[in-house]
């Protein structure tokens, strides 16, 4: 927002002598304006992981903001500026940030761009690759290691710090994995069934032995729309399977999910973090905090 305001002001004053000091004043918001190595992430999950690995050694920002749907982002002029200034670009890949492709025609940009999900076994649903890899802490460990590798490659002076902080966070992710498993174990086995708003929790469901019954938006993307027949089929399933709750997400309008919950008499949890993280201070602004927050809500609703 601030960035956009600065750009607007800049263009208004284009040619005026004020341009230079204004550009400097807006520098911080572009990331790296403080002289530190500038890391640019495409998603809030990658941004949060990069912050852990970067510590104070680098500045980190994301093209996407918390609470925003990542499935329909388009590259803005501000994004392009941030891309050109970044020392390293960390992308999720798996189709989630395909909008980056046009920027990668530039060789310099391509050389500083790393896909942090490389090495993860990608799940498929209806033939499509599932980009929501961050819903399994073991996948997150791979992302952290890739991020440490990318930062070290582009900013070797700070490699020791990047590697140390990454190693500590890998341990934290193992702890979180055990805590989540214990929470899911506390749910009676017959209740371990998930109906979600869109198909964003497949990795979580697989990791912890839950069963995916269906999604209100039967797609890996939020851009699809359910038909009346889709909704009717899902409602039948919810009743037949005696599903205890429908899980909607903080970044997605829960309107249809709420209606399905009402029609089937099932409770709705409308604030899981599917594609996004929490606001700063919520406890879910980190990937480990987000995963635990989700697991607690799921356990509470299905017990
Ligand atoms: Zn999604």
Short mmCIF file of C-alpha atoms and ligand atoms in Angstrom, two decimals:
data_model
loop_
_atom_site.label_atom_id
_atom_site.label_comp_id
_atom_site.label_asym_id
_atom_site.label_seq_id
_atom_site.Cartn_x
_atom_site.Cartn_y
_atom_site.Cartn_z
CA UNK A 1 0.00 0.00 0.00
CA UNK A 2 2.68 2.44 1.12
CA UNK A 3 4.74 1.32 -1.83
CA UNK A 4 1.94 2.08 -4.25
CA UNK A 5 1.47 5.53 -2.68
CA UNK A 6 5.17 6.24 -3.10
CA UNK A 7 5.10 5.19 -6.72
CA UNK A 8 2.08 7.42 -7.36
CA UNK A 9 3.76 10.36 -5.73
CA UNK A 10 6.89 9.69 -7.70
CA UNK A 11 5.12 9.71 -11.02
CA UNK A 12 3.28 12.91 -10.08
CA UNK A 13 6.57 14.56 -9.30
CA UNK A 14 8.41 12.97 -12.18
CA UNK A 15 11.05 15.34 -13.46
CA UNK A 16 10.98 17.42 -10.31
CA UNK A 17 14.08 17.75 -8.18
CA UNK A 18 12.22 16.02 -5.31
CA UNK A 19 12.39 12.64 -7.03
CA UNK A 20 15.69 11.58 -5.52
CA UNK A 21 14.93 12.17 -1.79
CA UNK A 22 11.46 10.67 -2.22
CA UNK A 23 12.85 7.55 -3.80
CA UNK A 24 15.22 7.22 -0.86
CA UNK A 25 12.39 7.67 1.64
CA UNK A 26 10.42 4.93 -0.04
CA UNK A 27 13.46 2.68 -0.26
CA UNK A 28 12.73 0.68 2.89
CA UNK A 29 9.41 -0.41 1.61
CA UNK A 30 10.97 -1.90 -1.50
CA UNK A 31 13.12 -4.21 0.62
CA UNK A 32 16.86 -3.95 0.76
CA UNK A 33 16.72 -0.17 0.95
CA UNK A 34 18.45 -0.52 4.31
CA UNK A 35 21.58 -1.93 2.67
CA UNK A 36 20.96 -5.52 3.75
CA UNK A 37 20.73 -8.38 1.27
CA UNK A 38 17.17 -8.28 -0.14
CA UNK A 39 15.09 -11.46 -0.21
CA UNK A 40 11.81 -11.50 -2.14
CA UNK A 41 9.30 -14.33 -1.66
CA UNK A 42 6.22 -14.97 -3.80
CA UNK A 43 3.98 -16.21 -0.97
CA UNK A 44 3.51 -15.44 2.72
CA UNK A 45 4.54 -18.99 3.69
CA UNK A 46 7.84 -18.72 1.85
CA UNK A 47 8.28 -15.21 3.26
CA UNK A 48 7.78 -16.45 6.84
CA UNK A 49 10.30 -19.26 6.36
CA UNK A 50 12.79 -16.88 4.74
CA UNK A 51 12.48 -14.56 7.76
CA UNK A 52 13.46 -17.41 10.07
CA UNK A 53 16.48 -18.31 7.96
CA UNK A 54 17.49 -14.69 7.26
CA UNK A 55 17.41 -13.51 10.88
CA UNK A 56 18.81 -9.96 10.91
CA UNK A 57 21.24 -10.66 8.07
CA UNK A 58 18.81 -9.93 5.24
CA UNK A 59 15.57 -8.05 4.61
CA UNK A 60 12.60 -10.16 3.55
CA UNK A 61 9.36 -9.24 1.83
CA UNK A 62 6.63 -10.98 -0.10
CA UNK A 63 4.71 -10.16 -3.25
CA UNK A 64 1.54 -11.37 -1.48
CA UNK A 65 0.14 -10.00 1.77
CA UNK A 66 -1.41 -12.05 4.63
CA UNK A 67 -5.06 -12.96 4.14
CA UNK A 68 -4.88 -12.61 0.36
CA UNK A 69 -5.87 -15.41 -2.02
CA UNK A 70 -2.69 -16.47 -3.89
CA UNK A 71 -4.50 -18.27 -6.71
CA UNK A 72 -5.42 -15.13 -8.66
CA UNK A 73 -2.49 -12.74 -8.19
CA UNK A 74 -1.21 -10.75 -11.16
CA UNK A 75 2.16 -9.06 -11.42
CA UNK A 76 1.94 -5.31 -10.69
CA UNK A 77 4.39 -2.55 -11.62
CA UNK A 78 5.43 -2.51 -7.95
CA UNK A 79 6.07 -6.25 -8.05
CA UNK A 80 8.35 -5.81 -11.08
CA UNK A 81 10.36 -3.16 -9.27
CA UNK A 82 10.76 -5.41 -6.21
CA UNK A 83 11.79 -8.27 -8.51
CA UNK A 84 14.52 -6.18 -10.13
CA UNK A 85 15.87 -4.98 -6.75
CA UNK A 86 15.90 -8.36 -5.00
CA UNK A 87 19.17 -10.19 -4.37
CA UNK A 88 17.32 -13.49 -4.41
CA UNK A 89 13.75 -14.50 -5.33
CA UNK A 90 12.17 -17.49 -3.60
CA UNK A 91 9.14 -19.00 -5.26
CA UNK A 92 6.73 -21.75 -4.26
CA UNK A 93 6.32 -23.06 -7.80
CA UNK A 94 3.85 -25.92 -8.56
CA UNK A 95 1.73 -23.47 -10.54
CA UNK A 96 0.93 -21.21 -7.57
CA UNK A 97 3.10 -18.32 -8.74
CA UNK A 98 2.93 -18.83 -12.50
CA UNK A 99 2.52 -15.04 -12.78
CA UNK A 100 6.29 -14.86 -12.22
CA UNK A 101 7.06 -16.49 -15.59
CA UNK A 102 6.96 -13.26 -17.61
CA UNK A 103 9.61 -11.74 -15.31
CA UNK A 104 11.86 -14.79 -15.81
CA UNK A 105 12.45 -13.98 -19.47
CA UNK A 106 15.14 -11.71 -18.08
CA UNK A 107 18.33 -13.76 -17.58
CA UNK A 108 19.45 -11.89 -14.46
CA UNK A 109 16.08 -12.46 -12.79
CA UNK A 110 16.07 -16.11 -13.77
CA UNK A 111 19.51 -16.65 -12.24
CA UNK A 112 18.49 -15.29 -8.85
CA UNK A 113 15.17 -17.17 -8.69
CA UNK A 114 14.91 -20.43 -6.71
CA UNK A 115 11.95 -22.81 -6.42
CA UNK A 116 11.95 -23.74 -2.73
CA UNK A 117 9.68 -26.79 -3.11
CA UNK A 118 12.23 -28.73 -5.18
CA UNK A 119 12.64 -32.24 -3.75
CA UNK A 120 9.16 -32.48 -2.24
CA UNK A 121 6.92 -35.34 -3.40
CA UNK A 122 4.01 -33.52 -5.02
CA UNK A 123 0.53 -34.91 -4.46
CA UNK A 124 -1.95 -34.94 -7.30
CA UNK A 125 -5.71 -34.47 -7.24
CA UNK A 126 -7.71 -35.15 -10.41
CA UNK A 127 -4.45 -35.13 -12.38
CA UNK A 128 -3.44 -31.68 -11.11
CA UNK A 129 -0.40 -30.99 -8.94
CA UNK A 130 -1.24 -29.70 -5.46
CA UNK A 131 0.75 -26.53 -4.61
CA UNK A 132 -0.27 -26.44 -0.89
CA UNK A 133 2.88 -28.29 0.25
CA UNK A 134 3.30 -26.14 3.40
CA UNK A 135 0.48 -28.06 5.10
CA UNK A 136 2.92 -30.86 6.00
CA UNK A 137 5.81 -29.87 8.33
CA UNK A 138 8.09 -32.45 6.70
CA UNK A 139 7.65 -30.63 3.38
CA UNK A 140 8.33 -27.38 5.20
CA UNK A 141 11.67 -28.82 6.33
CA UNK A 142 12.65 -29.32 2.67
CA UNK A 143 11.61 -25.74 1.92
CA UNK A 144 13.74 -24.42 4.81
CA UNK A 145 16.79 -26.31 3.59
CA UNK A 146 16.27 -25.03 0.04
CA UNK A 147 15.90 -21.47 1.34
CA UNK A 148 19.13 -21.75 3.35
CA UNK A 149 20.85 -23.06 0.21
CA UNK A 150 19.52 -20.22 -1.98
CA UNK A 151 20.43 -17.48 0.49
CA UNK A 152 23.89 -18.97 1.01
CA UNK A 153 24.48 -19.18 -2.75
CA UNK A 154 23.59 -15.54 -3.35
CA UNK A 155 24.92 -14.09 -0.09
CA UNK A 156 27.82 -16.38 0.91
CA UNK A 157 29.17 -13.94 3.52
CA UNK A 158 26.21 -14.80 5.78
CA UNK A 159 26.09 -18.54 5.05
CA UNK A 160 26.97 -19.74 8.58
CA UNK A 161 24.08 -17.80 10.11
CA UNK A 162 21.62 -18.98 7.45
CA UNK A 163 22.60 -22.62 7.99
CA UNK A 164 22.45 -22.37 11.81
CA UNK A 165 19.02 -20.77 11.92
CA UNK A 166 17.70 -23.27 9.36
CA UNK A 167 19.02 -26.20 11.44
CA UNK A 168 17.30 -24.90 14.59
CA UNK A 169 14.00 -24.47 12.74
CA UNK A 170 14.18 -28.02 11.37
CA UNK A 171 14.12 -29.25 14.97
CA UNK A 172 11.15 -27.00 15.74
CA UNK A 173 9.28 -28.46 12.76
CA UNK A 174 9.89 -32.01 14.03
CA UNK A 175 8.41 -30.97 17.40
CA UNK A 176 5.40 -29.43 15.67
CA UNK A 177 4.92 -32.61 13.64
CA UNK A 178 4.77 -34.66 16.88
CA UNK A 179 2.41 -32.16 18.56
CA UNK A 180 0.02 -32.22 15.61
CA UNK A 181 0.06 -36.03 15.49
CA UNK A 182 -0.89 -36.11 19.20
CA UNK A 183 -3.74 -33.63 18.62
CA UNK A 184 -5.16 -35.69 15.76
CA UNK A 185 -4.79 -38.88 17.86
CA UNK A 186 -7.12 -37.25 20.39
CA UNK A 187 -9.97 -37.33 17.82
CA UNK A 188 -12.10 -40.52 17.87
CA UNK A 189 -11.03 -42.47 14.73
CA UNK A 190 -14.56 -42.48 13.27
CA UNK A 191 -14.59 -38.65 13.35
CA UNK A 192 -11.31 -38.10 11.51
CA UNK A 193 -13.01 -36.81 8.37
CA UNK A 194 -12.45 -33.48 6.65
CA UNK A 195 -14.73 -31.40 4.47
CA UNK A 196 -12.94 -28.22 3.43
CA UNK A 197 -13.76 -25.10 1.46
CA UNK A 198 -11.27 -25.79 -1.34
CA UNK A 199 -8.84 -28.69 -1.64
CA UNK A 200 -6.00 -26.99 0.29
CA UNK A 201 -5.33 -29.51 3.10
CA UNK A 202 -4.42 -32.65 1.18
CA UNK A 203 -0.86 -32.78 2.50
CA UNK A 204 -2.04 -32.31 6.09
CA UNK A 205 -4.78 -34.92 5.68
CA UNK A 206 -2.32 -37.48 4.24
CA UNK A 207 0.34 -36.85 6.86
CA UNK A 208 -1.96 -37.30 9.86
CA UNK A 209 -4.23 -40.09 8.64
CA UNK A 210 -7.38 -38.01 8.29
CA UNK A 211 -9.88 -38.76 5.54
CA UNK A 212 -10.85 -36.21 2.91
CA UNK A 213 -14.60 -36.46 2.28
CA UNK A 214 -14.95 -33.51 -0.09
CA UNK A 215 -14.52 -29.80 -0.73
CA UNK A 216 -17.18 -27.15 -1.22
CA UNK A 217 -15.10 -25.85 -4.13
CA UNK A 218 -14.01 -29.23 -5.56
CA UNK A 219 -10.65 -27.94 -6.81
CA UNK A 220 -7.05 -27.26 -5.86
CA UNK A 221 -7.66 -23.65 -6.89
CA UNK A 222 -10.10 -21.18 -5.39
CA UNK A 223 -10.97 -20.00 -8.90
CA UNK A 224 -13.35 -22.86 -9.66
CA UNK A 225 -17.06 -22.70 -8.83
CA UNK A 226 -19.19 -25.58 -7.57
CA UNK A 227 -22.34 -26.50 -9.50
CA UNK A 228 -25.68 -27.13 -7.78
CA UNK A 229 -25.08 -30.83 -8.42
CA UNK A 230 -21.62 -30.65 -6.76
CA UNK A 231 -23.21 -29.08 -3.67
CA UNK A 232 -26.01 -31.65 -3.53
CA UNK A 233 -23.50 -34.52 -3.82
CA UNK A 234 -21.38 -33.03 -1.04
CA UNK A 235 -24.40 -32.57 1.23
CA UNK A 236 -25.35 -36.23 0.74
CA UNK A 237 -21.78 -37.28 1.56
CA UNK A 238 -21.70 -35.14 4.71
CA UNK A 239 -24.88 -36.80 5.98
CA UNK A 240 -23.93 -40.33 4.94
CA UNK A 241 -20.42 -40.07 6.44
CA UNK A 242 -21.74 -38.35 9.57
CA UNK A 243 -19.16 -35.58 9.15
CA UNK A 244 -18.78 -33.44 12.27
CA UNK A 245 -17.59 -30.13 10.80
CA UNK A 246 -16.86 -28.17 7.65
CA UNK A 247 -13.56 -26.31 7.58
CA UNK A 248 -13.40 -23.02 5.72
CA UNK A 249 -10.44 -20.70 5.44
CA UNK A 250 -9.57 -17.24 6.64
CA UNK A 251 -8.58 -16.08 3.14
CA UNK A 252 -11.71 -17.27 1.34
CA UNK A 253 -15.34 -16.11 1.54
CA UNK A 254 -17.14 -18.91 3.48
CA UNK A 255 -20.57 -18.07 2.03
CA UNK A 256 -21.30 -21.35 0.23
CA UNK A 257 -19.57 -23.39 2.95
CA UNK A 258 -21.75 -21.71 5.59
CA UNK A 259 -24.88 -22.51 3.58
CA UNK A 260 -23.83 -26.17 3.23
CA UNK A 261 -23.19 -26.30 6.98
CA UNK A 262 -26.61 -24.79 7.69
CA UNK A 263 -28.43 -27.14 5.32
CA UNK A 264 -26.74 -30.23 6.75
CA UNK A 265 -26.86 -29.10 10.39
CA UNK A 266 -23.08 -29.43 10.72
CA UNK A 267 -20.89 -26.89 12.49
CA UNK A 268 -18.52 -24.68 10.53
CA UNK A 269 -15.00 -23.63 11.45
CA UNK A 270 -14.36 -20.64 9.21
CA UNK A 271 -10.85 -19.57 10.13
CA UNK A 272 -8.38 -22.31 9.21
CA UNK A 273 -5.26 -21.07 7.47
CA UNK A 274 -5.27 -22.76 4.08
CA UNK A 275 -3.50 -20.46 1.67
CA UNK A 276 -2.51 -17.76 4.12
CA UNK A 277 -0.95 -17.06 7.50
CA UNK A 278 -2.22 -15.02 10.46
CA UNK A 279 -1.66 -11.35 11.08
CA UNK A 280 1.46 -10.42 13.09
CA UNK A 281 0.80 -11.17 16.77
CA UNK A 282 -1.86 -13.83 16.06
CA UNK A 283 0.60 -16.67 16.76
CA UNK A 284 -0.13 -17.98 13.26
CA UNK A 285 2.13 -15.55 11.43
CA UNK A 286 4.78 -18.28 11.33
CA UNK A 287 4.42 -21.55 9.44
CA UNK A 288 4.89 -23.67 12.61
CA UNK A 289 2.35 -21.49 14.46
CA UNK A 290 -0.11 -21.72 11.56
CA UNK A 291 0.11 -25.52 11.42
CA UNK A 292 -0.45 -25.89 15.17
CA UNK A 293 -3.32 -23.37 15.18
CA UNK A 294 -5.05 -25.37 12.43
CA UNK A 295 -4.47 -28.69 14.19
CA UNK A 296 -5.93 -27.35 17.46
CA UNK A 297 -9.06 -26.07 15.68
CA UNK A 298 -9.50 -29.35 13.80
CA UNK A 299 -9.06 -31.45 16.95
CA UNK A 300 -11.47 -29.27 18.91
CA UNK A 301 -14.16 -29.42 16.21
CA UNK A 302 -13.97 -33.19 15.59
CA UNK A 303 -13.55 -34.50 19.14
ZN1 LIG B 1 -5.28 -22.80 -2.31
#
